[in-house]
Structures are given as structure tokens and as C-alpha cells.
Amino acid sequence: MMRYVIVGYGIAGVSAVREIKHQDPEGRVVVITPEPLPPYYRPLITLLIHSPETPIELDEEDAGAEFFTDRAVALRPEEKVVVLASGRKVHYDRLLIATGGVPYIPPVEDLPSQGVFTIRNREDALAIGRYSERCKSAAVIGGGLVGIKTAEALQKRGLEVNVVETMEEILHGRLDKKGTGIIRHRLEEMGIKIYTTQTVNRVITREGAPRELILSSGKRIEADMIVIATGIRASIEWMSDSGIKVSRGIVVDEYMRTTIEDIYAAGDVVEFPDLLTGSSLVSGLWINALQMGRVAGSNMAGGSSRYPGALSVMNAAEIVDIPFISAGIIEPSNGLELIERQRPAYRRFIFEDDVLRGIVFLENVERAGLYINLIRSGRRLGRLKEKAIEGVLSYADLWGQDSRH
Amino acid sequence: MDQVFVRPERCMGCRSCEIACAVQHSKDKTLLSAIMQSPSPQKRLFVEWADGLKMPVLCRHCEDAPCMNACISGCLYRDEKGFIRRRKERCIGCWSCIMACPFGVIVRDRHKRIAVKCDRCHKLDVPACVNACPTKALILVDVDKIPGDRRKSVLLSINNGEA
């Protein structure tokens, strides 16, 4: 009987277990996770800051696995063993590394031990919500999607919220400049203060908790609490002396195999090439992790499925009541054509001749999936390019082409 | 499982299916009250015009449904009949499903700020759109009842509007 060990039980681990149990119901599955069960929809955790009762649990009835609530601290491929924090050694026949990401913490002077949070897990979000009850103001360091959602949530709790971002714009890399500008404007209208191109030089504390932040510009902002949301990096330290090839994340092939036999990896912990540019990509996207986990699980159980790859930019969200979807290449470079439409809502298209390479849709996000499918397929649009830009392209146009060719 | 088939050759573009869909998803499910309802009930399928072609575009309730895979809130699920449906109260309006659907048939309810999609009229034997279509451009086919060896040719002839 095959013994499968899954390290990490985010969506990559969850979907791998589902697939393994589906293909090899007799196989024994052991899951190692430091987080309490049940697994949950990680993208929802910022909602817990202001509404701790929000249901975020994943519907995993009996997963048919054995669970160790523990942390993996070492990997010894020569013995086929994972070592846990408790000292326990877990033997595997096939191993999946799905340990996801850990928050990156930028160097900040005098960061106190109290009132400073990162946000990655359910417990982090709940702790932020609880602590915010005694605060009047907050600083969120990092203006990415998680940082901005955190800022919105803290404002809903009635705090004065400041966002500090190193880059020129918030939501860097997720939207183009105009798009982030529109969202920034709305955030500021709602009273969230945003400081871009700035870092935190120092934190002034009182009784061991934050009181004020001094920014690189010299500006001082009040903050009774700090949330660090400067992104995540792959959680790979624990297995760093295993001999598995890593760079920004664990290097895998399209079967989600690492460079060591019988060891697979999936989710936010891996890096793989971007579909369009071929550049290396560590994804933080739910659907990518789900698909990678499924491919890994299938192959661990003897299948041979391939992961088709992903776009490094692919986002859907709504911030301050502005829906947006972006995908593919969102900034034009050599040989790419930029087309923008302001009405009825802001839309941006990046074309290479008549092939769609990227989109940004604000407010009116409908049919974005149809367009993203065109980006992924690299299909030549010919006369349909005009329809695409005017927003009247439909599946009927593509259906017609399919049946005629 | 019953599947809705679209036969573009038969479609006149009359939009009867769209109206029937909106009425079916209105409060009282009659045309008159649907017209009076505010905000208006939303349709979940779309009659589209392409070069020399008209057809209703609607949810396929895909086998490996991209919308359900992309859903980050536990809203979309597959029901016991195989239809992809919503647990409305769990939709947070993140639009991941709209990002994922290659047919472009999931839309926003701008008032409730949640996603709206075809529920295949799960309480009806025949979906409202199929029932309303005067030319049988939309038909219901129980694919499992077509013998496996003939399935492809039968489905192709249906698709060509012949059956």
C-alpha cells in the first residue's frame, strides 16, 4: 500500500488529497499541517478582521487522511523521511510539499513586539481584529492586494488607516498606473491615507506598542498598531538542506515533480514559467494552487497529468466598490500595442498584432474570462480585434470560427 | 444527465429565451410582475450575433468547471443533479468566477454585488429558456440515453439542427 505524505493543507494540499483519494482509495494519506482543521479559503481571511464570524471553511467532509498537527522542520530524501518539530519522523513513499508562503518582513528599526502583525493565516486576521478594538489608528505596511484589503477592513472597524508603500503606486503589478490611480483616489476619498514611494524608517513606541511611524520622507504618522503586508515568499527554509533545487520557490516540471524522485511540490511554494513570457513565477493565486495540487496528486497516484502553466498577472477583486480584473501583460513594451477605452468604463488592451496579450477591466468586468481565454490561447483575432476592443465580442464569434475551421 | 443544446441554425435571435430566463428569476415569475420589478430581474443567458450567426450563449455547467475552481469563497458548488449553482449568501463579489468563465456568461448583480449565473432552472423539468424557444434552437437532450457508439454522430446532427 502506497504511503502518501502531504506537507501543508492549504488549497494545494487539499486538492492533492482529493485527487489521491479519488485515484488510489486504498492508499494511506498522511497530512502534516501546523494550522488547526478544517482547511479554509485563505483569500477570505481579511474579512475576518471586521467580521470574525464570516464562514470561510472549506467543505472537506471526511478527507480520508490521517492528520498530524505539527510543523515539518527537515526533509531527508535519502531516508525518505520528513522530520517534524515534535521530533517525530514520518516516512513517505511519495511526498508533496505544499507549505505555501510565509510573510516577508522588511527591516524596520525599533519594531516593537506588541501591536505588530503579519497577515497570512486565519489566526493572524482574527488577532488583528481583536487587537484593533483598543486602537484608534493603524498603519498597513505594503499596498498590495492583501494590504489594501486589510486597510479597508480596519477602516470598517473605525480606525484611522494609513498605508505605506515602497513603490510608486499601490497594487503594483496587479493593475496599470491609471487603474491603480482610480482606486487610490477612491480609497483616499474614503479617508484612507496612502503614502507611496516611502518606507518606514522608525517606529516610536509607548509601553512596548507602536505609537508613531517616521517615514523616509520625514513624515510622521500616528499608528497604534502595524500590519505588515509586504508580500510572501515561498516557505522553503525548512527543507533547504534536502538537496531539492530551489530558486525563488521550489523548481518543478510540468508534472509538478521536484528535482528529487518521489517528491512533488505545488501551490505558492513552487516556481514555474509564465505562459506568456517564460519568466519564472511564484503564484499566489487560489486557482493556480488548486490546479497544481490536483496535477501533483494525480501524478503521485500513478497518473500522468500536466500542469498547463499560468499567467503571472491574473487578478479579480473588488476594492472600495470598484470591481477589477486584469490578466497577462498589462504594461506595453517593444512590439506591443496599447489600446485604451474610457467609456463606458476604463478598459485597457495589450495586443501583439491581432493577438491579445493582456487586459485591464475596471468597473465593467463582464466577459473578462472570454478575453483571458484568448490571451491564454494566443489566438489570432483578425477582424474580431475591433469587436474585442469595443467590448461586443461574444462566445458566438468564437463559436462561429471554431465550426468553420 | 439532461443537457441544453444550442442549434444556431435555428436561432432567429428573437430573445424569447432571455425574457423567459429573466421572468423565471423574478420574484413572482410572471411577465407582468417581472416588468414591474425594481431592480429588474436579470437574465442568465445571452442571445449574441456574430457574422451570419445568431445564438443564445449560456452556461454549460462544465465538467471541470473553471468558475467553481476559481471561486474563493465557497459560493459555487455542484448540486446533486450536476448543475453549478450558488450559495448566494457566501458570494463576496470578488469576480473570480467572471475571470475564469471562458464563455463569459457569469454577470454581476450590481445591486446586491454578487455574481449571477444560470441555475439550469433546477426546480423545473425543462428550463425556462428551452421551454420558451419557438424554433427549438434550444433543446434538452439526455446524453446518457444516446448509445455510446452513436453519441458523436447523433450530437453532431443535433448541433446541425437536423434532429
XYZ file of C-alpha atoms in Angstrom:
568
model
C 0.000 0.000 0.000
C 1.342 3.365 -1.047
C 2.005 5.886 1.692
C 1.480 9.496 0.638
C 2.638 12.354 2.826
C 1.337 15.881 2.244
C 3.115 18.755 3.992
C 0.776 21.736 4.176
C -3.003 21.778 3.939
C -3.857 24.936 2.053
C -5.781 24.522 -1.177
C -2.827 22.857 -2.983
C -2.595 20.181 -0.291
C -6.375 19.838 -0.072
C -6.847 19.319 -3.798
C -3.911 16.875 -3.921
C -5.511 14.772 -1.169
C -8.850 14.805 -3.008
C -7.163 13.590 -6.181
C -5.078 10.907 -4.470
C -8.118 9.513 -2.638
C -10.014 9.550 -5.914
C -7.362 7.638 -7.858
C -5.986 5.411 -5.130
C -8.710 4.945 -2.495
C -6.626 2.235 -0.798
C -3.570 4.440 -0.414
C -2.662 5.790 3.007
C -2.546 9.584 3.168
C -0.816 11.479 5.963
C -1.214 15.269 6.178
C 1.148 17.414 8.219
C -0.151 20.893 8.968
C 0.602 23.373 11.739
C -2.793 25.022 11.290
C -5.912 23.741 13.033
C -8.521 21.973 10.871
C -10.710 22.432 8.924
C -8.887 23.953 5.964
C -10.289 27.285 4.766
C -10.475 29.751 1.919
C -7.297 31.689 2.584
C -8.200 34.616 0.269
C -11.086 35.406 2.620
C -9.088 35.974 5.788
C -9.082 39.775 5.579
C -12.881 39.622 6.024
C -12.298 38.169 9.497
C -10.682 41.416 10.629
C -14.040 43.188 10.752
C -16.419 40.194 10.639
C -14.821 37.357 12.604
C -17.909 35.168 12.129
C -17.635 35.069 8.318
C -17.806 31.413 7.240
C -14.558 30.636 5.454
C -14.260 26.880 5.982
C -13.703 24.558 3.057
C -16.262 21.827 2.671
C -13.962 18.877 3.249
C -16.080 16.089 4.597
C -14.073 13.094 5.673
C -10.885 13.628 3.709
C -9.847 10.036 4.408
C -6.441 11.151 5.625
C -4.522 10.980 8.869
C -3.599 14.395 10.280
C -0.591 15.475 12.313
C -0.927 18.976 13.752
C 2.753 19.699 13.614
C 5.375 21.550 11.644
C 7.837 19.949 9.264
C 11.370 21.065 10.132
C 13.573 18.927 7.883
C 13.456 16.677 4.861
C 15.795 13.716 4.362
C 15.244 12.274 0.902
C 17.937 9.591 1.339
C 15.862 8.078 4.186
C 12.509 9.137 2.638
C 11.624 10.850 5.884
C 10.104 14.180 6.958
C 11.178 15.335 10.426
C 8.592 17.209 12.492
C 9.064 19.850 15.202
C 7.970 17.315 17.821
C 10.888 15.096 16.788
C 8.627 12.602 15.081
C 9.849 11.150 11.790
C 7.287 10.472 9.085
C 8.156 8.043 6.325
C 6.807 8.565 2.814
C 6.692 6.689 -0.454
C 5.539 9.822 -2.280
C 5.793 13.284 -0.784
C 4.046 16.535 -1.645
C 5.496 19.816 -0.448
C 2.656 22.322 -0.252
C 3.900 24.568 2.530
C 2.826 27.740 0.752
C 4.326 31.067 1.705
C 5.490 32.934 4.765
C 5.232 36.684 5.202
C 8.232 38.709 4.171
C 9.156 41.205 6.878
C 11.150 44.240 5.734
C 13.860 45.569 8.029
C 12.348 48.294 10.214
C 14.141 49.858 13.142
C 12.641 49.524 16.610
C 9.760 47.280 15.600
C 8.039 46.568 18.941
C 6.949 43.106 19.976
C 3.379 44.151 20.713
C 0.842 45.553 18.242
C 2.704 44.400 15.144
C 1.142 41.758 12.924
C 1.651 39.904 9.706
C -1.310 38.528 7.791
C -1.200 35.096 6.252
C -3.359 32.779 8.350
C -6.841 32.751 9.816
C -5.389 33.267 13.284
C -3.419 36.331 12.119
C -6.590 38.005 10.845
C -8.556 37.217 14.000
C -5.707 38.564 16.160
C -5.617 41.784 14.122
C -9.371 42.214 14.599
C -9.150 41.641 18.357
C -6.207 43.969 18.837
C -7.800 46.712 16.740
C -10.526 47.106 19.363
C -8.103 49.025 21.562
C -6.687 51.137 18.694
C -7.631 54.432 17.120
C -5.196 54.308 14.221
C -3.297 51.776 12.194
C -0.529 51.613 9.630
C -0.504 48.965 6.962
C 2.952 48.476 5.507
C 2.560 47.268 1.944
C -0.033 48.443 -0.578
C -0.603 45.162 -2.389
C -3.961 43.450 -2.598
C -3.741 41.989 0.912
C -2.521 45.293 2.363
C -5.332 47.257 0.763
C -7.980 44.736 1.814
C -6.573 44.881 5.333
C -6.725 48.679 5.268
C -10.374 48.567 4.151
C -11.223 46.096 6.894
C -9.536 48.174 9.616
C -11.347 51.255 8.415
C -14.639 49.384 8.695
C -13.690 48.812 12.332
C -13.484 52.582 12.727
C -9.725 53.108 12.736
C -7.793 55.878 11.042
C -5.840 53.922 8.481
C -2.545 54.702 6.756
C -0.942 52.647 4.008
C 2.795 52.868 3.368
C 4.069 51.548 0.052
C 7.632 51.449 -1.289
C 6.603 51.507 -4.943
C 5.160 54.463 -6.834
C 1.675 53.000 -6.843
C -0.451 50.711 -4.750
C -1.473 47.328 -6.215
C 1.828 47.294 -8.051
C 1.930 44.712 -10.812
C -1.735 43.889 -10.476
C -3.070 46.891 -12.332
C -1.654 49.527 -14.660
C -0.910 53.026 -13.425
C -4.216 54.523 -14.479
C -6.161 51.688 -12.894
C -4.373 51.900 -9.568
C -4.743 55.687 -9.711
C -8.532 55.389 -9.926
C -8.647 53.002 -6.983
C -6.216 55.076 -4.930
C -8.344 58.147 -5.479
C -11.440 56.342 -4.212
C -9.573 54.972 -1.187
C -8.378 58.455 -0.308
C -11.884 59.846 -0.738
C -12.995 57.331 1.834
C -10.380 58.614 4.238
C -7.610 56.042 3.938
C -4.266 57.831 3.785
C -1.780 56.451 1.297
C 1.953 57.160 1.274
C 3.756 55.831 -1.786
C 7.482 55.778 -2.632
C 8.128 55.668 1.094
C 9.442 53.262 3.629
C 9.183 53.184 7.388
C 12.376 54.490 8.957
C 11.496 54.130 12.603
C 8.708 53.200 14.934
C 8.159 55.270 18.052
C 6.699 53.149 20.807
C 4.899 53.674 24.066
C 4.832 50.909 26.669
C 6.095 48.447 24.114
C 3.416 49.173 21.499
C 3.550 51.348 18.387
C 2.584 54.985 18.688
C 4.030 56.766 15.670
C 5.841 55.892 12.454
C 8.540 58.018 10.919
C 8.618 57.585 7.152
C 11.609 58.007 4.864
C 10.294 61.429 3.813
C 10.372 62.546 7.447
C 6.582 62.453 7.636
C 5.244 61.204 10.976
C 2.018 59.219 11.102
C 0.084 58.032 14.121
C -0.442 54.315 14.409
C -1.465 52.281 17.446
C -0.932 49.105 15.505
C 1.023 47.944 12.468
C 0.117 45.297 9.931
C 2.958 44.150 7.708
C 1.659 43.069 4.314
C 4.751 43.289 2.150
C 4.141 40.040 0.372
C 5.046 36.446 0.926
C 7.969 34.291 -0.035
C 7.997 30.561 -0.565
C 8.220 28.587 2.656
C 11.346 26.600 1.814
C 13.821 27.195 4.674
C 12.731 24.043 6.463
C 13.813 21.831 3.567
C 16.781 23.903 2.425
C 19.386 21.170 3.045
C 17.378 18.440 1.323
C 19.184 18.886 -1.998
C 15.996 19.824 -3.875
C 16.606 22.557 -6.398
C 15.104 25.861 -5.333
C 15.373 29.408 -6.530
C 12.576 31.818 -5.526
C 10.456 28.750 -4.975
C 10.822 25.021 -5.432
C 11.638 24.252 -9.056
C 9.164 21.784 -10.587
C 8.465 20.384 -14.030
C 5.038 20.318 -15.646
C 4.197 17.138 -13.729
C 4.884 19.056 -10.504
C 7.930 16.852 -9.801
C 10.844 18.386 -7.943
C 14.425 17.509 -8.832
C 14.362 14.591 -6.370
C 12.469 11.405 -7.117
C 9.100 10.807 -5.443
C 8.959 14.374 -4.179
C 6.390 16.725 -5.679
C 5.559 20.332 -4.892
C 2.519 22.521 -5.566
C 0.959 25.865 -4.723
C 2.557 29.085 -3.517
C 5.780 27.257 -2.647
C 6.784 26.471 -6.252
C 8.060 28.469 -9.147
C 7.245 27.747 -12.767
C 7.446 29.604 -16.071
C 4.870 32.218 -17.034
C 2.754 31.099 -20.012
C 3.396 34.271 -21.981
C 6.861 35.458 -21.086
C 8.551 32.288 -19.854
C 9.934 34.211 -16.892
C 9.907 32.482 -13.542
C 6.815 32.960 -11.469
C 5.736 32.265 -7.906
C 1.969 32.428 -7.855
C -0.264 33.427 -5.007
C -3.454 32.655 -6.856
C -6.055 30.259 -5.485
C -6.998 28.631 -8.791
C -3.353 28.016 -9.695
C -2.659 26.332 -6.371
C -5.799 24.237 -6.726
C -4.830 23.055 -10.196
C -1.215 22.381 -9.267
C -2.313 20.336 -6.267
C -4.632 18.309 -8.412
C -1.926 17.608 -11.007
C 0.571 16.663 -8.300
C -1.946 14.401 -6.547
C -2.861 12.673 -9.766
C 0.761 12.008 -10.691
C 1.667 10.850 -7.190
C -1.104 8.262 -7.506
C 0.299 6.987 -10.788
C -1.325 9.319 -13.293
C 0.427 11.470 -15.848
C -1.324 14.813 -15.922
C 0.381 18.021 -16.835
C 0.022 21.496 -15.444
C -0.587 23.822 -18.382
C 1.079 26.810 -16.677
C -0.353 30.135 -15.683
C -0.226 33.860 -16.242
C 1.791 35.773 -13.660
C -0.757 38.564 -13.772
C -4.284 37.318 -13.211
C -6.455 39.079 -10.670
C -10.064 39.575 -9.868
C -11.099 41.709 -6.944
C -13.310 44.494 -5.761
C -11.805 47.331 -3.764
C -13.837 50.268 -2.418
C -16.727 49.078 -4.578
C -14.628 49.118 -7.755
C -14.510 45.697 -9.411
C -11.443 44.943 -11.481
C -9.961 42.090 -13.459
C -6.514 42.093 -15.021
C -4.532 39.408 -16.808
C -1.500 38.811 -18.964
C 0.855 41.605 -19.945
C -0.540 44.853 -18.601
C 2.265 47.270 -19.500
C 3.187 47.617 -23.171
C 6.780 47.016 -24.211
C 8.519 46.588 -27.573
C 6.264 45.404 -30.353
C 3.129 45.580 -28.244
C 0.221 47.868 -28.929
C -1.684 49.609 -26.159
C -5.358 50.394 -26.675
C -7.468 52.098 -24.038
C -11.157 52.865 -23.755
C -12.565 55.226 -21.138
C -16.248 54.543 -21.773
C -18.490 53.061 -20.596
C -15.746 52.118 -18.128
C -11.959 52.015 -18.161
C -10.580 49.147 -20.211
C -7.063 48.562 -21.445
C -5.931 46.026 -24.017
C -2.418 44.995 -24.948
C -2.118 43.458 -28.410
C 0.698 41.932 -30.388
C -0.623 42.491 -33.897
C -4.051 40.808 -33.669
C -3.204 38.544 -30.733
C -4.468 39.659 -27.333
C -1.697 39.652 -24.702
C -3.271 41.418 -21.768
C -6.311 43.181 -20.335
C -7.276 45.504 -17.526
C -11.015 45.917 -16.926
C -12.283 48.314 -14.277
C -15.922 48.583 -13.137
C -17.302 46.629 -16.083
C -15.553 43.283 -15.694
C -18.065 41.193 -17.561
C -16.809 38.634 -20.084
C -13.257 39.016 -18.784
C -12.924 35.224 -18.836
C -13.635 35.127 -22.554
C -10.796 37.594 -23.120
C -8.422 35.799 -20.768
C -9.061 32.614 -22.690
C -7.918 34.449 -25.832
C -4.752 35.573 -24.026
C -4.015 32.011 -22.957
C -4.672 30.504 -26.392
C -2.770 33.161 -28.361
C -5.487 33.011 -30.983
C -5.273 35.438 -33.933
C -8.337 37.627 -33.862
C -8.298 39.117 -37.357
C -11.465 41.138 -37.887
C -12.649 40.281 -34.389
C -9.991 42.539 -32.873
C -12.264 45.546 -33.376
C -15.194 43.774 -31.705
C -12.933 42.802 -28.825
C -11.859 46.384 -28.245
C -15.402 47.704 -28.444
C -16.489 45.175 -25.847
C -19.034 43.431 -28.070
C -17.084 40.252 -28.624
C -19.027 37.208 -27.515
C -18.627 33.494 -27.482
C -20.821 33.394 -30.613
C -17.970 34.990 -32.594
C -15.536 32.332 -31.468
C -18.024 29.505 -31.890
C -18.515 30.564 -35.493
C -14.773 30.452 -36.132
C -14.416 27.082 -34.459
C -17.049 25.418 -36.596
C -15.829 26.941 -39.847
C -12.201 25.921 -39.489
C -27.834 13.890 -17.434
C -30.002 16.309 -19.407
C -28.002 18.896 -21.272
C -29.153 22.023 -23.048
C -28.052 22.028 -26.676
C -27.847 25.105 -28.836
C -28.594 24.913 -32.575
C -27.567 28.276 -34.030
C -29.006 27.433 -37.457
C -32.466 27.516 -35.930
C -31.999 30.661 -33.844
C -33.888 33.723 -35.136
C -32.488 35.992 -32.468
C -35.979 36.637 -31.027
C -34.703 36.711 -27.431
C -37.704 34.771 -26.101
C -35.216 32.718 -24.082
C -33.751 35.827 -22.462
C -37.195 37.071 -21.433
C -38.228 33.666 -20.116
C -34.997 33.473 -18.141
C -35.462 36.875 -16.532
C -39.113 36.087 -15.710
C -38.198 32.736 -14.200
C -35.660 34.517 -11.975
C -38.069 37.263 -10.936
C -39.962 37.377 -7.672
C -43.413 36.278 -8.878
C -42.336 34.574 -12.091
C -44.911 36.272 -14.294
C -44.065 38.557 -17.191
C -46.093 41.462 -15.873
C -44.662 41.451 -12.368
C -41.186 40.890 -13.776
C -41.523 44.058 -15.857
C -42.679 45.979 -12.781
C -39.994 44.595 -10.503
C -37.284 47.023 -9.468
C -34.440 46.485 -9.838
C -35.260 44.386 -12.900
C -34.650 40.655 -12.697
C -31.506 39.601 -14.530
C -31.266 37.122 -17.381
C -28.569 34.473 -17.258
C -28.206 33.709 -20.947
C -27.440 35.991 -23.831
C -28.515 35.983 -27.453
C -25.446 37.026 -29.411
C -24.991 37.997 -33.029
C -21.860 37.092 -34.938
C -21.111 37.068 -38.675
C -24.056 35.268 -40.241
C -24.912 33.649 -36.958
C -27.252 34.179 -34.036
C -27.223 32.054 -30.934
C -28.011 32.032 -27.260
C -24.820 31.734 -25.203
C -25.351 30.042 -21.872
C -23.660 28.226 -19.032
C -22.503 24.692 -19.921
C -22.265 23.520 -16.323
C -18.786 22.337 -17.313
C -17.479 19.021 -16.116
C -14.317 20.597 -14.679
C -15.955 23.941 -14.077
C -13.442 26.814 -14.155
C -15.828 29.112 -12.273
C -16.150 26.653 -9.410
C -12.399 26.051 -9.300
C -11.783 29.788 -9.190
C -14.387 30.557 -6.521
C -12.519 31.688 -3.409
C -15.481 31.920 -1.073
C -17.246 28.544 -1.221
C -20.205 30.040 -3.067
C -20.211 27.959 -6.251
C -20.874 24.243 -5.906
C -22.126 21.332 -7.990
C -25.556 20.158 -6.900
C -26.842 16.584 -6.884
C -28.075 16.958 -10.476
C -24.665 18.117 -11.660
C -25.552 21.800 -12.058
C -23.152 24.501 -10.926
C -25.097 26.661 -8.504
C -24.571 29.423 -5.966
C -24.830 29.553 -2.225
C -25.808 33.178 -2.596
C -25.052 34.144 0.976
C -21.422 33.118 0.524
C -20.703 35.234 -2.547
C -18.407 38.116 -1.632
C -18.370 39.742 -5.068
C -14.714 39.059 -5.844
C -15.498 38.247 -9.504
C -13.054 35.334 -9.697
C -15.760 33.331 -11.487
C -16.129 36.035 -14.127
C -12.343 35.940 -14.561
C -12.480 32.177 -15.084
C -15.546 31.588 -17.286
C -14.398 31.209 -20.917
C -17.980 31.636 -22.185
C -18.496 34.977 -20.480
C -21.890 34.001 -19.079
C -21.469 34.994 -15.433
C -22.520 38.548 -14.679
C -22.804 40.892 -11.721
C -25.884 41.776 -9.771
C -24.964 45.422 -9.359
C -27.398 45.982 -6.523
C -26.571 43.004 -4.354
C -22.949 42.996 -5.549
C -22.924 39.256 -6.100
C -22.354 37.009 -9.104
C -25.339 35.845 -11.132
C -25.347 32.710 -13.238
C -27.590 30.086 -14.814
C -29.011 27.630 -12.280
C -30.455 25.454 -15.057
C -33.901 26.160 -13.527
C -33.154 23.300 -11.180
C -36.719 23.205 -9.860
C -38.208 22.757 -13.337
C -38.150 19.658 -15.512
C -37.480 21.798 -18.568
C -35.505 25.047 -18.195
C -37.460 28.215 -18.954
C -35.229 29.136 -21.913
C -35.717 25.767 -23.611
C -39.440 25.912 -22.974
C -39.718 29.388 -24.481
C -37.752 28.785 -27.664
C -40.211 28.808 -30.612
C -37.823 27.226 -33.110
C -36.205 24.620 -30.886
C -32.838 26.273 -31.237
C -32.530 25.337 -27.582
C -33.317 21.725 -26.767
C -32.863 19.394 -23.866
C -31.005 16.165 -24.614
C -30.363 13.303 -22.230
C -26.898 12.483 -23.450
C -26.684 9.325 -21.338
C -29.592 7.818 -23.286
C -27.786 8.021 -26.599
C -25.772 4.815 -27.073
C -22.056 5.484 -26.718
C -21.108 4.377 -30.230
C -23.673 6.699 -31.814
C -23.243 9.593 -29.410
C -20.894 11.640 -31.533
C -22.871 11.385 -34.774
C -26.209 11.992 -33.053
C -24.874 15.034 -31.228
C -23.361 16.400 -34.421
C -26.669 16.073 -36.261
C -28.461 17.764 -33.358
C -25.917 20.528 -33.471
C -26.560 20.998 -37.173
C -30.228 21.470 -36.469
C -31.276 18.238 -38.139
C -32.715 16.116 -35.352
